[in-house]
Short mmCIF file of C-alpha atoms in Angstrom, two decimals:
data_model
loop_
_atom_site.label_atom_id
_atom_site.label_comp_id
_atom_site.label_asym_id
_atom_site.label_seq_id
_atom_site.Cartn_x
_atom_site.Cartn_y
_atom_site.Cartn_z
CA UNK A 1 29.61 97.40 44.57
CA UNK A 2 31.07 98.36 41.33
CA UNK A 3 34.57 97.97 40.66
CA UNK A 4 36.39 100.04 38.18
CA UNK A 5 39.82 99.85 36.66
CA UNK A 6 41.73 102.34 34.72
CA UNK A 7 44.41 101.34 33.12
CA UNK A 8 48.32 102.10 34.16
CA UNK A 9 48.36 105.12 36.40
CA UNK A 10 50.27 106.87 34.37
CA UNK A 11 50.73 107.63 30.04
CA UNK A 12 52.76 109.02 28.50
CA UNK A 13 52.75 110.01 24.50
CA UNK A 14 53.81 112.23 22.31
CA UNK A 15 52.31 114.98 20.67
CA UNK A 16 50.88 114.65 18.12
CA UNK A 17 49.82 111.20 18.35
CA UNK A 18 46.55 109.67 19.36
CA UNK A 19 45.93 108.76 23.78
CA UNK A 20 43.78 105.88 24.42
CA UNK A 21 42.62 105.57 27.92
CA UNK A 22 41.06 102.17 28.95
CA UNK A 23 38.23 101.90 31.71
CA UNK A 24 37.02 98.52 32.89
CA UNK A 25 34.47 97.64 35.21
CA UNK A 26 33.36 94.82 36.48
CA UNK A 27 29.69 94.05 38.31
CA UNK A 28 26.45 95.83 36.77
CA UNK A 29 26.21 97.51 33.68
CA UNK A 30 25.56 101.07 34.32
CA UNK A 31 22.89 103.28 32.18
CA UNK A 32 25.57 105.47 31.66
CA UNK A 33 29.72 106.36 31.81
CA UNK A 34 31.12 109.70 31.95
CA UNK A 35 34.55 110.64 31.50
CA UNK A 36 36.24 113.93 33.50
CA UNK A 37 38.91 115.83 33.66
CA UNK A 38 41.30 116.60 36.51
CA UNK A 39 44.13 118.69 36.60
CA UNK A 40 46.38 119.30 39.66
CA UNK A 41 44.74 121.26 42.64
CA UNK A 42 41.50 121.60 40.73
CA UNK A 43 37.70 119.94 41.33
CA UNK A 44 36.91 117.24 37.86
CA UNK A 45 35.87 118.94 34.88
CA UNK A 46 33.21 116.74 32.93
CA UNK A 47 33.85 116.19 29.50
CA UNK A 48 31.72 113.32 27.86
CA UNK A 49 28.71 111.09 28.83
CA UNK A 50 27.95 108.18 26.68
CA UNK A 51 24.51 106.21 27.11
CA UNK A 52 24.71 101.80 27.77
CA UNK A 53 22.64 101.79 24.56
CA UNK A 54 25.09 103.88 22.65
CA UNK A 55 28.19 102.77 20.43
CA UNK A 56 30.38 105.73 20.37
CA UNK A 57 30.55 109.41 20.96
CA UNK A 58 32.52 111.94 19.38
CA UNK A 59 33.12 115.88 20.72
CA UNK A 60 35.98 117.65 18.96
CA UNK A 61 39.47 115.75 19.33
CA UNK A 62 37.97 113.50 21.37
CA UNK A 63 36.07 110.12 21.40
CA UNK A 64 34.51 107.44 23.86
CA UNK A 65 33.28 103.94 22.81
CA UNK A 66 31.30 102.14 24.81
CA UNK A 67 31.19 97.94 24.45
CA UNK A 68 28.72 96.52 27.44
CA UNK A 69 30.31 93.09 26.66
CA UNK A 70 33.14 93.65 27.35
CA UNK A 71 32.53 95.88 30.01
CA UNK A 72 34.82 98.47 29.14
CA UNK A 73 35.14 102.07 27.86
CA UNK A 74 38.09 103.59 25.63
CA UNK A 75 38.50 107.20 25.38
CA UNK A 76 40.89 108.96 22.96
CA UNK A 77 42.58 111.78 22.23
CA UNK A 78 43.64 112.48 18.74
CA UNK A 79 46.58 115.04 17.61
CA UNK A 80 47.51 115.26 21.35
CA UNK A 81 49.07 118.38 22.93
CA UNK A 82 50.97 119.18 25.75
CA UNK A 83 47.51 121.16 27.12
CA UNK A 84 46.00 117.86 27.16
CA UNK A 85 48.19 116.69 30.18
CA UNK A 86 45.88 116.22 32.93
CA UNK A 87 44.53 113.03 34.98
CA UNK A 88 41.75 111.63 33.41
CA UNK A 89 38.45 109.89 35.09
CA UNK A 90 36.67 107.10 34.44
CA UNK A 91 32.89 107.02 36.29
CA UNK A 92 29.87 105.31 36.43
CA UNK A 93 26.21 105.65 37.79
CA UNK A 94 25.77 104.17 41.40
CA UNK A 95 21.81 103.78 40.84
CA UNK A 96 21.33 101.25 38.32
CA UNK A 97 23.54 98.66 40.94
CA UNK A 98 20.72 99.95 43.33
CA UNK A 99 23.23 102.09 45.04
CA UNK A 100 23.07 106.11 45.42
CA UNK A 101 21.96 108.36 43.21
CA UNK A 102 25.36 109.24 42.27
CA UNK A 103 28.71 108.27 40.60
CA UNK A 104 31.22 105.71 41.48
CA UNK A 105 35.00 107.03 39.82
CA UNK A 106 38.06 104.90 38.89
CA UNK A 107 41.58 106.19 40.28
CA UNK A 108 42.52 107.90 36.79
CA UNK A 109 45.14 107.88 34.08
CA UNK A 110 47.57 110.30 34.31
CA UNK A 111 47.96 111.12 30.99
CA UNK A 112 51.75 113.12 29.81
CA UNK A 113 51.98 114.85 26.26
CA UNK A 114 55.51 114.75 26.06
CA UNK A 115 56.63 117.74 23.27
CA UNK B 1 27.79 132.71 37.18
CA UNK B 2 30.37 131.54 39.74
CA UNK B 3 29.28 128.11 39.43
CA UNK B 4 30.40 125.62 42.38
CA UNK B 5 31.85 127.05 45.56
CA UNK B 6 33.63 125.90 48.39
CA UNK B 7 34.81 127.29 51.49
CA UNK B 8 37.28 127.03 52.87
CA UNK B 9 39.97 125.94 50.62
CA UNK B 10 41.88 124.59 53.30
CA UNK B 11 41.92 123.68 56.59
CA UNK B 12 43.94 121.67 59.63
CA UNK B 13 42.39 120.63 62.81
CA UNK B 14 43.26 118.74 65.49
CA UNK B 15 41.46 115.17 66.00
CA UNK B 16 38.34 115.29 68.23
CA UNK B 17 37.59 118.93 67.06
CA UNK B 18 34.69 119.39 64.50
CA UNK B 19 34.25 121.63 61.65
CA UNK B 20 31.54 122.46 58.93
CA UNK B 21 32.29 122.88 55.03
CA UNK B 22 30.37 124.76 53.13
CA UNK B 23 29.07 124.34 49.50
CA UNK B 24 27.46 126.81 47.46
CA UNK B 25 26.06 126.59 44.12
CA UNK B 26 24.36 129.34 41.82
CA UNK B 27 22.90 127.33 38.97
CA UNK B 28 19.61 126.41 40.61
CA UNK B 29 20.62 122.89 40.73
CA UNK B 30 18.61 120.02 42.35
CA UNK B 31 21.17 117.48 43.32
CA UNK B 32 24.36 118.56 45.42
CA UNK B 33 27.04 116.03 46.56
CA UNK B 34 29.80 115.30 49.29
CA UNK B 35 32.88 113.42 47.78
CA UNK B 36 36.23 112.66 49.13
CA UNK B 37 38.97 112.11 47.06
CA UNK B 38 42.15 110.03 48.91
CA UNK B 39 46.07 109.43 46.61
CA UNK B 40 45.13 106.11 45.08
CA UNK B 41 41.99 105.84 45.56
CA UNK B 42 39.37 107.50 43.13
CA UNK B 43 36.66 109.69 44.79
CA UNK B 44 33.92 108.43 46.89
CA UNK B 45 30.91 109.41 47.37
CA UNK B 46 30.37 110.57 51.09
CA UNK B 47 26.57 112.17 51.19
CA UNK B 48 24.37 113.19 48.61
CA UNK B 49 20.93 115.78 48.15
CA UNK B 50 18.34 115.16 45.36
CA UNK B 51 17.02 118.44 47.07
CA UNK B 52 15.97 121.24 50.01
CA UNK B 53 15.35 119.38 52.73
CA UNK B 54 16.73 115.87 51.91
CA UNK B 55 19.93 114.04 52.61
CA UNK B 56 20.95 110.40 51.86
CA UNK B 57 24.21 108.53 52.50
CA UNK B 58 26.53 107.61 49.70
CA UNK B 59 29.59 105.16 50.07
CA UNK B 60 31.49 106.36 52.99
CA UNK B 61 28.92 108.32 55.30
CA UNK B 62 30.26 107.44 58.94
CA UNK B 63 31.76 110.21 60.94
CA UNK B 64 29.98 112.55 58.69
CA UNK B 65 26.65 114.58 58.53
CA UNK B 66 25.06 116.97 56.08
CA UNK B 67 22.62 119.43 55.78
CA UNK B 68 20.49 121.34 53.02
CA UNK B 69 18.23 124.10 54.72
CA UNK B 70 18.92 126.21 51.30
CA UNK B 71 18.37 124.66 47.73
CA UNK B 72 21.74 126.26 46.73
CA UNK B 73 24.00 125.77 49.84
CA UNK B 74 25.06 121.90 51.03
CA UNK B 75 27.01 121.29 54.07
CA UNK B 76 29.09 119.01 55.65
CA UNK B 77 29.90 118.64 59.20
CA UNK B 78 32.58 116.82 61.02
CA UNK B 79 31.42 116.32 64.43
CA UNK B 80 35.00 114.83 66.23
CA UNK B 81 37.59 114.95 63.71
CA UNK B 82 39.83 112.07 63.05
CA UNK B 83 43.08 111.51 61.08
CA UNK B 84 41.36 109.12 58.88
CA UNK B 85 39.08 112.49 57.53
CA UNK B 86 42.67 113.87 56.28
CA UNK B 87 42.05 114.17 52.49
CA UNK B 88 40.44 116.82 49.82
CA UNK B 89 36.83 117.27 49.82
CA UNK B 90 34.51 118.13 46.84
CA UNK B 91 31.45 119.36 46.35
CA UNK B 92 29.47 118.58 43.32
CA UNK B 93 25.72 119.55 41.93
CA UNK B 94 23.83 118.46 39.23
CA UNK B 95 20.58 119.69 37.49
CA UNK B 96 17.60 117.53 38.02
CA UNK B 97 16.79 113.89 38.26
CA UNK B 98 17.47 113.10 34.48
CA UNK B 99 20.25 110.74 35.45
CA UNK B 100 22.76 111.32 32.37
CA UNK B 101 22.80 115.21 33.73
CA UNK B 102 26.88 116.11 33.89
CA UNK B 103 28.15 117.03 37.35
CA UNK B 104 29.84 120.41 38.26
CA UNK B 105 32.66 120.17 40.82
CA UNK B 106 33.95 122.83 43.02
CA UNK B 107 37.29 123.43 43.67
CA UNK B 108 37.95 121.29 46.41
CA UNK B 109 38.89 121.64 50.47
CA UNK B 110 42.07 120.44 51.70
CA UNK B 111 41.88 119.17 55.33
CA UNK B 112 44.26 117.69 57.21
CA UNK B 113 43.27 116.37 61.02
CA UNK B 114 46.87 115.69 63.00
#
């Protein structure tokens, strides 16, 4: 099965400055990563998918890479607010490891925008 | 356009009784999901539907069972509760079969089984 590994459990920046959130897995590359968002007492919110043959993905302050050989996925946050406080998800498709036709999450960053 | 919805919100039961949660979603979606989400852990994948009329088991299936009579309605059934089931429970759907499809959560059911 897949392992996946976000990095520290928690972040904190300030505002203003740029959040980069590290996921690492570590068995089969997966067609695709998506990253969600999470805040306390509330179901994940999807933000950003980015395809195995794609680079990089950009949607307003935010931005995934993607590097298969390395098997890992960055995602930033640029000019970072105190809104942006949440815990943030890391997860990968189950299917192309020949498991379910699901996803497979890391534990999260919990990410603090300190003012 | 409610989206995903889950009832109830929460719950507490005593271990060896059983209980269903219900998941309802209005965006004509094919796929609907069971996870459970434990402190420390991420969320696992429990049961899944690719739709009416078909279940499959995801990562952590024992203890649990699932129906989908309805295209928009997924449920989840705890025959003989245990404390091991204590955690928060979401329900999730997705479009069709096009794999990079986002998923929609719900808004989660806290359970607790003393």
């Amino acid at each position: 099965s897949q392992k996946i590994e976000q990095n520290s459990e928690a972040l904190n920046i300030q505002e203003g400055k740029t959040a980069t959130l590290t996921c690492n897995y570590t068995n089969y590359s997966p067609a695709y990563l998506q990253w969600y968002r999470q805040d306390p007492g509330r179901g994940p919110v999807f933000l950003l998918l980015i395809r195995e043959n794609e680079k990089e993905k950009r949607k307003e302050r935010l931005k995934v890479t993607f590097d298969t050989t390395l098997k890992q996925s960055l995602f930033h946050i640029t000019a970072s607010q105190p809104a942006d406080s949440a815990t943030y998800l890391c997860a990968l498709d189950m299917s192309s490891g020949g498991g379910a036709d699901g996803l497979t999450f890391g534990k999260g960053t919990h990410l603090i925008i300190q003012p | 356009n409610a989206g995903v919805t889950q009832t109830p919100k929460f719950r507490v039961l005593k271990t060896g009784q059983s209980m269903t949660l219900l998941c309802a979603q209005d965006m004509n979606h094919e796929y609907m999901y069971w996870y459970r989400q434990d402190p420390g852990m991420g969320l696992r994948l429990i049961h899944y539907s690719v739709g009416e009329g078909t279940t499959a088991k995801g990562e952590v299936p024992d203890g649990y069972n699932v129906s989908r009579l309805k295209k928009q309605n997924f449920l989840l059934g705890l025959e003989s509760a245990a404390p091991s089931q204590t955690s928060v429970y979401f329900c999730a759907s997705r479009e069709n079969r096009d794999s990079y499809n986002e998923q929609f959560f719900g808004p989660g059911t806290r359970l607790t089984v003393l």
